[in-house]
Short mmCIF file of C-alpha atoms in Angstrom, two decimals:
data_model
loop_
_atom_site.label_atom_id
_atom_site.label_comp_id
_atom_site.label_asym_id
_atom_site.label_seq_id
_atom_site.Cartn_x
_atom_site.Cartn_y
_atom_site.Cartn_z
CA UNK U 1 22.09 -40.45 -50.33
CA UNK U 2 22.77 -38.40 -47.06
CA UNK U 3 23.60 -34.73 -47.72
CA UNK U 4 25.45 -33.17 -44.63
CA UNK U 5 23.69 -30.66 -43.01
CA UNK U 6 25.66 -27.72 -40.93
CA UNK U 7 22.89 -27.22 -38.30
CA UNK U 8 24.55 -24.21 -36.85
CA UNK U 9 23.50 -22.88 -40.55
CA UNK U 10 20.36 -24.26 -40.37
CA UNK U 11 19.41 -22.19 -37.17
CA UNK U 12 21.41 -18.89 -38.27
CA UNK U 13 19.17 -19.23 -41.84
CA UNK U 14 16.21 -20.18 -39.39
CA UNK U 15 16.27 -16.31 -38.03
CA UNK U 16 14.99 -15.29 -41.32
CA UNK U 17 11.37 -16.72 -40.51
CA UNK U 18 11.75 -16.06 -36.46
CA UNK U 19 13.26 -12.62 -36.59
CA UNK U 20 12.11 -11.29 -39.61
CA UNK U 21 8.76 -13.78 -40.80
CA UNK U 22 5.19 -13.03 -39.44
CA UNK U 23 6.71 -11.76 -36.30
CA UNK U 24 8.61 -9.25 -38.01
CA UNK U 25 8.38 -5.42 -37.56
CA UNK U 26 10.07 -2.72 -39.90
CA UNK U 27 13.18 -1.15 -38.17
CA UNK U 28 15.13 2.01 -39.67
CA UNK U 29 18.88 2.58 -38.57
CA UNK U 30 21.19 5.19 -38.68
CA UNK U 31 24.72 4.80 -38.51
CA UNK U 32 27.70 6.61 -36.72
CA UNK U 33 28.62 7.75 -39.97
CA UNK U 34 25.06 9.04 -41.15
CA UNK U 35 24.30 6.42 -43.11
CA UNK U 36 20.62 5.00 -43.17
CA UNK U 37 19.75 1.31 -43.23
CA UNK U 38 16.06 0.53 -43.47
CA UNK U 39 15.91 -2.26 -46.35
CA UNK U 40 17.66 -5.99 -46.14
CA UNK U 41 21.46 -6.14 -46.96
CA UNK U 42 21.10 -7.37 -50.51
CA UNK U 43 17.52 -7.15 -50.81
CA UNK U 44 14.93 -4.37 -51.39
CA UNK U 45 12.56 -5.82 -48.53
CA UNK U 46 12.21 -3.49 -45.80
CA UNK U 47 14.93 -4.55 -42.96
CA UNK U 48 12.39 -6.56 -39.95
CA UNK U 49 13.29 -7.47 -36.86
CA UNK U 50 11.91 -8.75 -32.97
CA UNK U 51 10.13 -5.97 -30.99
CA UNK U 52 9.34 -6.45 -28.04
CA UNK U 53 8.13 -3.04 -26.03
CA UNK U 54 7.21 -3.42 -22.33
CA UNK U 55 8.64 -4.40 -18.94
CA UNK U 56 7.57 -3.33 -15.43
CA UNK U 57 11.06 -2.56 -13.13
CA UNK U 58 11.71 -2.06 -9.76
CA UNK U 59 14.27 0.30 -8.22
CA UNK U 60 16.64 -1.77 -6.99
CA UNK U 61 17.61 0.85 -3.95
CA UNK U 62 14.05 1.38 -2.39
CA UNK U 63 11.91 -1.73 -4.13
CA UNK U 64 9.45 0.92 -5.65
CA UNK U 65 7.73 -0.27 -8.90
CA UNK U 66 8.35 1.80 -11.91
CA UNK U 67 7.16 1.37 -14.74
CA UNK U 68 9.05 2.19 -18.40
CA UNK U 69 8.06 1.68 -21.81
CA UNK U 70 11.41 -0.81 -22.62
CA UNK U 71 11.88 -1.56 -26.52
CA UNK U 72 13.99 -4.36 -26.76
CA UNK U 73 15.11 -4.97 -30.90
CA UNK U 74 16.43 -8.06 -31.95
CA UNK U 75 18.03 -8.51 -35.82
CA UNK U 76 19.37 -11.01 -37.94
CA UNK U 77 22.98 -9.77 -38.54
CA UNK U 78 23.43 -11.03 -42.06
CA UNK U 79 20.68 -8.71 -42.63
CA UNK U 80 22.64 -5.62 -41.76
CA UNK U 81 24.87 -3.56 -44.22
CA UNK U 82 26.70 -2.48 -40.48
CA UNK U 83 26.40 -4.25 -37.26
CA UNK U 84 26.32 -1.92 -34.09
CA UNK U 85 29.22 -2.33 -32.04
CA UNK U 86 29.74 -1.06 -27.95
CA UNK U 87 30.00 2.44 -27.35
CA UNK U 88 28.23 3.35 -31.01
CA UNK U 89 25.26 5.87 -31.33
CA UNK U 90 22.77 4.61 -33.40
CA UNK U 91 19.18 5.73 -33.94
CA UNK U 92 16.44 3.73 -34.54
CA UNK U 93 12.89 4.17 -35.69
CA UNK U 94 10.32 1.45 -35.03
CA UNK U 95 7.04 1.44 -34.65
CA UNK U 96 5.16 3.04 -31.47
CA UNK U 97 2.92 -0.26 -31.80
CA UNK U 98 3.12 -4.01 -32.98
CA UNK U 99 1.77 -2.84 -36.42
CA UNK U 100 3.92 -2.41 -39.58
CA UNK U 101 2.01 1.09 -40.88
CA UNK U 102 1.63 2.63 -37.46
CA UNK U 103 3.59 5.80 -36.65
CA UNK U 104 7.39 5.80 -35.80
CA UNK U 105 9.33 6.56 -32.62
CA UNK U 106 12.89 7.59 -32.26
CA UNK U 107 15.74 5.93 -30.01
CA UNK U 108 18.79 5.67 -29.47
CA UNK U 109 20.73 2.64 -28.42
CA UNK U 110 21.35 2.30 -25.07
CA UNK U 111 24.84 3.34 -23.68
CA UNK U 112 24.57 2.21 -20.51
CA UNK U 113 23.24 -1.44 -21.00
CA UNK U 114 25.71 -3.49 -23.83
CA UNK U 115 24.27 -4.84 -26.49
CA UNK U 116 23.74 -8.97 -26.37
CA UNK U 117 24.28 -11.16 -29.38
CA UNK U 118 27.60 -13.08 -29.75
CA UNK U 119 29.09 -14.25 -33.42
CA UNK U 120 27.88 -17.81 -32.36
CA UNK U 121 24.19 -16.99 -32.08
CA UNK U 122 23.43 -14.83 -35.35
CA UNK U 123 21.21 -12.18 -34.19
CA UNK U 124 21.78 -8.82 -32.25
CA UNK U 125 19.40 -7.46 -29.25
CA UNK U 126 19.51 -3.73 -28.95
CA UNK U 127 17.99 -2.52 -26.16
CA UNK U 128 16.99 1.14 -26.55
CA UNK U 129 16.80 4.77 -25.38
CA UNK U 130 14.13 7.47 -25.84
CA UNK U 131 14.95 10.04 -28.09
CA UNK U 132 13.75 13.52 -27.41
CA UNK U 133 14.75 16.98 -29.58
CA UNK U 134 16.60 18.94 -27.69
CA UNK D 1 -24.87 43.49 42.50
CA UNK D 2 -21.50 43.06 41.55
CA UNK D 3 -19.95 43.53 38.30
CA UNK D 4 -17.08 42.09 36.88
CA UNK D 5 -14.73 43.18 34.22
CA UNK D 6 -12.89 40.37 33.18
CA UNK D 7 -9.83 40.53 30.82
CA UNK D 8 -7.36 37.81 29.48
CA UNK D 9 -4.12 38.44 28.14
CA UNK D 10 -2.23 35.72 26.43
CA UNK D 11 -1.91 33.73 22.97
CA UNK D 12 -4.76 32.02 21.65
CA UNK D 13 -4.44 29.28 18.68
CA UNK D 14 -7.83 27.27 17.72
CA UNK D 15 -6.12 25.13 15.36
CA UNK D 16 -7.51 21.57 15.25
CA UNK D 17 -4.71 20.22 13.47
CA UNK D 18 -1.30 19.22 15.18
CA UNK D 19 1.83 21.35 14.10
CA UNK D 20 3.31 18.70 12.33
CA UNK D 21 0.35 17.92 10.11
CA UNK D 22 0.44 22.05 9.25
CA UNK D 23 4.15 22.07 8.71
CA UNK D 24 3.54 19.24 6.08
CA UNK D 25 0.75 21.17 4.03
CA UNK D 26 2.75 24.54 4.50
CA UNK D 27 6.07 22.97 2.75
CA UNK D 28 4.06 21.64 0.16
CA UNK D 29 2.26 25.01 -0.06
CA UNK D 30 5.88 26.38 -0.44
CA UNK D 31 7.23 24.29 -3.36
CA UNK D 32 3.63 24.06 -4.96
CA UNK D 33 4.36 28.23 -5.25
CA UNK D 34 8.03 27.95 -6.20
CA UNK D 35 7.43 25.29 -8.98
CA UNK D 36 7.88 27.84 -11.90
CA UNK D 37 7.77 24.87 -14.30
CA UNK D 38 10.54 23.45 -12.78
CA UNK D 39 9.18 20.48 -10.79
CA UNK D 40 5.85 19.17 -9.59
CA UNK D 41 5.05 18.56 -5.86
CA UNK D 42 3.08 15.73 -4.92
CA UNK D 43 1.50 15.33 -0.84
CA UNK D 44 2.46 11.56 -0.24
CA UNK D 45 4.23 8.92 -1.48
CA UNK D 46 3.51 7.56 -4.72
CA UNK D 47 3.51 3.42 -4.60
CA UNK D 48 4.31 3.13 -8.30
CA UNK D 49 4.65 5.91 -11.31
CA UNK D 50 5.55 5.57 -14.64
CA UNK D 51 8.71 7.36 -16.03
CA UNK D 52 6.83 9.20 -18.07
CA UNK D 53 5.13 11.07 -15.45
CA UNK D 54 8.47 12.95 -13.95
CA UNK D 55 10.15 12.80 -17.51
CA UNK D 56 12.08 16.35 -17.75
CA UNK D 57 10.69 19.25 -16.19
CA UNK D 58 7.95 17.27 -14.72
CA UNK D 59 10.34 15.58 -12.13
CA UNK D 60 8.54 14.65 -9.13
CA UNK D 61 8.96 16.67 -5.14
CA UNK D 62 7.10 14.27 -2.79
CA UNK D 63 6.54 15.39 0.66
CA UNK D 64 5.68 13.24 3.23
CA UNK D 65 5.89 12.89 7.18
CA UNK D 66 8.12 10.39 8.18
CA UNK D 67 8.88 10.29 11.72
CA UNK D 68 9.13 12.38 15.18
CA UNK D 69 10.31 12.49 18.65
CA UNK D 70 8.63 13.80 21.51
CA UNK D 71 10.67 14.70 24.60
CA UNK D 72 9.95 13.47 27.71
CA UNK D 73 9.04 16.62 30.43
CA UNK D 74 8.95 15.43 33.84
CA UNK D 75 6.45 18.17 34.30
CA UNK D 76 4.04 17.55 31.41
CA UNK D 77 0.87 16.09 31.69
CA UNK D 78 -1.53 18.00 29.33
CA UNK D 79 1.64 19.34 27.03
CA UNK D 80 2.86 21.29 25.22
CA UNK D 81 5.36 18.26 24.04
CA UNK D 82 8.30 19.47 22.44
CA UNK D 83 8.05 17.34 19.37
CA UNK D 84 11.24 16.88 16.55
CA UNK D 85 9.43 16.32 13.63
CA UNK D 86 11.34 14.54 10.15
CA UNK D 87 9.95 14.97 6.87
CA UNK D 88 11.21 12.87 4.14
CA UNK D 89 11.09 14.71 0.49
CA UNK D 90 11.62 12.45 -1.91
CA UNK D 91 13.02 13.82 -5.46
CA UNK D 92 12.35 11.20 -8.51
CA UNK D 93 13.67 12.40 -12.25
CA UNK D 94 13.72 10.80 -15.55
CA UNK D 95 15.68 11.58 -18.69
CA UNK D 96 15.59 10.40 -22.29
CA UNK D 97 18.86 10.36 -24.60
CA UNK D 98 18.68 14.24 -26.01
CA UNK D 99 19.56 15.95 -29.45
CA UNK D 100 18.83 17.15 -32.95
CA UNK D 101 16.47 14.72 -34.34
CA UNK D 102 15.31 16.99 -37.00
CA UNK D 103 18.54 16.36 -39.25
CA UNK D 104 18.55 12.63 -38.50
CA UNK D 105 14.97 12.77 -39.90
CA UNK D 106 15.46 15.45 -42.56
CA UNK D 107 15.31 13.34 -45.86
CA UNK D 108 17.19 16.06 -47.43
CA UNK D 109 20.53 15.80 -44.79
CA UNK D 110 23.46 14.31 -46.00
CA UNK D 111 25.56 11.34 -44.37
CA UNK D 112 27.90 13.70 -42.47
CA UNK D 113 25.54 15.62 -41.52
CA UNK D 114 23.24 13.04 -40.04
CA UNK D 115 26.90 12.01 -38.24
CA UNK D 116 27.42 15.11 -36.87
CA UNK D 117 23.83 15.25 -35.71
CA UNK D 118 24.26 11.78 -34.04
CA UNK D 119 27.77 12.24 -32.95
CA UNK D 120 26.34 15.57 -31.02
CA UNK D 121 23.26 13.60 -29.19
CA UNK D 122 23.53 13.63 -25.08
CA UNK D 123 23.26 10.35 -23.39
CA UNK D 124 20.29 9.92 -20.87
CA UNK D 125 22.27 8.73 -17.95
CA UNK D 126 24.48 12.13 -17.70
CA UNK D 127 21.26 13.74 -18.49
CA UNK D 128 19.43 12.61 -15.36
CA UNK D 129 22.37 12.56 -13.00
CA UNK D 130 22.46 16.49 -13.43
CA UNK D 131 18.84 17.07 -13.25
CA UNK D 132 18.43 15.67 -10.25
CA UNK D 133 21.63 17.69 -8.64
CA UNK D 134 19.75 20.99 -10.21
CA UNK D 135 16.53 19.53 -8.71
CA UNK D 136 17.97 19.47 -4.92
CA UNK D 137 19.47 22.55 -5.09
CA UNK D 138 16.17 23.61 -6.17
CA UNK D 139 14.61 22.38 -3.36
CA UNK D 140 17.04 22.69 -0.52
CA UNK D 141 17.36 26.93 -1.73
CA UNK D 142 13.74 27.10 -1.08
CA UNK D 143 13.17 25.18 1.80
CA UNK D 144 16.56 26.44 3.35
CA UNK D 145 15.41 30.30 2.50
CA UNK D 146 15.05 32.59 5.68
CA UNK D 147 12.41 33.85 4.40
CA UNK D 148 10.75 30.25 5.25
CA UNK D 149 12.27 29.88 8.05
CA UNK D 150 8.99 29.41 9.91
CA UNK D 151 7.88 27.11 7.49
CA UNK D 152 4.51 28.97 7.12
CA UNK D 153 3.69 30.03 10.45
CA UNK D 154 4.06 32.26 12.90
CA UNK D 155 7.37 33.82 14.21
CA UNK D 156 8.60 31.81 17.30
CA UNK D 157 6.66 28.44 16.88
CA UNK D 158 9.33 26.34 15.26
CA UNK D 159 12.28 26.58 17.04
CA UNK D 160 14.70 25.29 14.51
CA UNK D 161 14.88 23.84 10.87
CA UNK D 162 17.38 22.03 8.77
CA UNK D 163 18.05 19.84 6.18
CA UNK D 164 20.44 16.50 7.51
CA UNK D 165 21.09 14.67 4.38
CA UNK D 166 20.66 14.12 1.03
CA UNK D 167 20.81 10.68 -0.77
CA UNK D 168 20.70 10.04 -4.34
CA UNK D 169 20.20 6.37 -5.24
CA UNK D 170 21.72 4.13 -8.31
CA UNK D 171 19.94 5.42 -11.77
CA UNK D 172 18.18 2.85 -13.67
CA UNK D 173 19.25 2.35 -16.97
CA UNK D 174 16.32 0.02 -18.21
CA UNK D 175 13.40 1.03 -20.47
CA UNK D 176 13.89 4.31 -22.85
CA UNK D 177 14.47 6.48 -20.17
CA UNK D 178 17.34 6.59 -17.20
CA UNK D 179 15.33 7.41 -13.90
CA UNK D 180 17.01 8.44 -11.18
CA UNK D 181 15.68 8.88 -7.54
CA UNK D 182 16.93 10.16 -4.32
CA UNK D 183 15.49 11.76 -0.89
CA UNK D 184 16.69 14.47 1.50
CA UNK D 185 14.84 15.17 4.70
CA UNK D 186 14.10 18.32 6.37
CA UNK D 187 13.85 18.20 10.41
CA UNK D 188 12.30 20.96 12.42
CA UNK D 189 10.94 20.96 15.90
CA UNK D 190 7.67 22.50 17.44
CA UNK D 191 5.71 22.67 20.55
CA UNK D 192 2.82 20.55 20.10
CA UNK D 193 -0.53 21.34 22.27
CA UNK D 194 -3.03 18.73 23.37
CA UNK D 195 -6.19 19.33 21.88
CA UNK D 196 -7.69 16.14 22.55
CA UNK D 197 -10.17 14.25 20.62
CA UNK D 198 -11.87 15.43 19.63
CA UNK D 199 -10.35 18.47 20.28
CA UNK D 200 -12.35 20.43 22.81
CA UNK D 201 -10.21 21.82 25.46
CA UNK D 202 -7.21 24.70 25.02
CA UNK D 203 -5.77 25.34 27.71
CA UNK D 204 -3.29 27.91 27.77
CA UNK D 205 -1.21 30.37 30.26
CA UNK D 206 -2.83 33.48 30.96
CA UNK D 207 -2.39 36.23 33.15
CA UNK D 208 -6.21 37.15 34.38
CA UNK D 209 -7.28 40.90 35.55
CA UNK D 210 -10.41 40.57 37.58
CA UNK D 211 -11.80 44.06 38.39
CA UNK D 212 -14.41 44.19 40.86
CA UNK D 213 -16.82 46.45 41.10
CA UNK D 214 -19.15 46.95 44.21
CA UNK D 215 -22.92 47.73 43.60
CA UNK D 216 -22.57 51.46 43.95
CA UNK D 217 -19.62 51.38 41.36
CA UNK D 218 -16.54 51.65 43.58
CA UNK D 219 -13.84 49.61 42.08
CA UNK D 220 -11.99 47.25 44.00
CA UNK D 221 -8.33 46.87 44.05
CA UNK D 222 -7.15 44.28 40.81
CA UNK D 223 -6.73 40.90 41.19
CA UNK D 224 -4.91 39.33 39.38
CA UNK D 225 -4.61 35.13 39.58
CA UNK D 226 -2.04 34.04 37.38
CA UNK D 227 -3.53 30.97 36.82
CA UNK D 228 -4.40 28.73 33.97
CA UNK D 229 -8.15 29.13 32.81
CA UNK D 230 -9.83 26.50 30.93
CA UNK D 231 -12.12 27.66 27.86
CA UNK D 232 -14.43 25.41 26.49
CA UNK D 233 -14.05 24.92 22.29
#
């Protein structure tokens, strides 16, 4: 007997072990409206996602190499209560390091550099921005 | 026997550095003293830097010759050369997004107020854009100042001094902080002396009184020569 398989499915259920498996690394959010997300929507797992942290840039206007700390976050959308839209602040609070119990660092989602992550492809990339107290 | 009283009037300088290289370490001398927390100054160009390193108040003044012009003098063989020196500052910030993080992080805070707190947090890029329009006027105040008009030196050796342009470039958005560089460049020009190398002979204009005394002390009428004299280093 042949059982139909929807593979878009397949690779949007597939995120769950990619996104948020081994690889995975807590990640705390805080809406526009105050509201904090840090577990799994319908689940009382801690919410994981893709972090990646480095990249070395170049200014564009006089080729000079500089170099920024860039945390990139990446999340399974069926995992959040809220998905962050353009033009949204958001906070988040990963780690400072690839390690689930090491301290946590505050940023805000960029506003200069849209967020990537269609309806077709199942996760979101945030890519973020330092947040100091003022 | 005869004596001789010998006088020289005229300028000395026994500098072994060119005026341009001194005008360099005097402007940096200048901002270095003006800092106040404001800005650091740095004496070259820096290849590659981290954000982190002019994050904030720790933006980043670099001072660095760039170019110069000497004139041609039909007349000039061992100088002075008129020489129209361009220094190239370059001013490099970096901001991070800015706000009240201690309500977003207060376990006690309530939804709205978390909003509010959110709501209220300043964007980097704005941020960065008017730090580094604070940090030329900074800059272009002090260097601009008539009190510095000589640029550390002595009255009447640089002839003039002004600041052509300013150019601030396109801020980076990558990474968790906006940087955002520019560079304005000071021109000034000088009368440089040959000193050789290494430097050994200064020769300079100097009107020469020889007095001349016979042996049995009757002074002779002055001479004077008008002439350049050669003094050995």
């Amino acid at each position: 007997m042949i059982i139909p398989v929807n593979l878009r499915e397949m690779v949007e259920a597939d995120l769950e072990f990619s996104l948020e498996g081994e690889w995975g690394l807590p990640v705390i959010l805080i809406d526009p409206d105050g509201n904090i997300q840090d577990k799994k929507k319908g689940a009382e797992t801690e919410l994981k996602g893709q972090i990646l942290y480095n990249t070395v840039g170049l200014n564009p206007e006089t080729g000079e190499q500089v170099v920024v700390n860039n945390p990139i976050v990446t999340l399974r959308k069926t995992s959040l209560e809220r998905i962050p839209a353009n033009g949204e602040k958001w906070l988040v609070r990963i780690p400072i390091v690839p390690n689930a119990t090491a301290d946590k660092e505050d940023f805000l989602i960029s506003a200069t550099k849209p967020l990537e992550g269609g309806a077709s492809i199942g996760f979101i990339r945030l890519y973020c921005r330092r947040a100091v107290q003022v | 026997m005869v004596l001789y009283d010998f006088t020289v009037e005229g300028r000395f300088r026994f500098n072994i550095m060119m005026l341009f290289r001194q005008i360099k370490t005097n402007i940096i001398n200048i901002l270095t003293t003006a800092e106040a927390g404001r800005f650091q100054t740095l004496s070259y160009q820096r290849q590659g830097k981290a954000a982190i390193e002019f994050f904030g108040t720790k933006r980043m003044v670099e001072v660095y010759f760039d170019s110069g012009i000497f004139s041609k003098r039909s007349a000039a063989i061992q100088g002075p050369f008129e020489h129209a020196m361009n220094f190239n500052i370059e001013l490099s910030v970096a901001e991070a997004a800015k706000g009240d993080l201690s309500v977003l992080l207060d376990q006690g805070s309530t939804p709205a107020e978390r909003a509010i707190a959110l709501n209220n947090f300043n964007e980097a890029a704005p941020l960065a854009d008017e730090s580094f329009d604070e940090l030329f006027e900074i800059v272009w105040q002090i260097l601009t100042d008539a009190r510095n008009y000589s640029l550390g030196l002595d009255k009447g050796i640089v002839v003039d001094r002004w600041i052509e342009n300013v150019q601030k470039n396109q801020a980076l958005p990558d990474g968790e902080y906006v940087v955002l560089t520019g560079s304005m460049n000071l021109k000034c020009t000088a009368k440089e002396e040959v000193l050789g190398d290494p430097a050994s002979i200064i020769g300079i204009d100097a009107d020469t009184s020889l007095e001349l005394y016979s042996e049995d002390g009757v002074k002779e009428p002055v001479q004077k020569t008008g002439v350049t004299q050669e003094f050995p280093s």
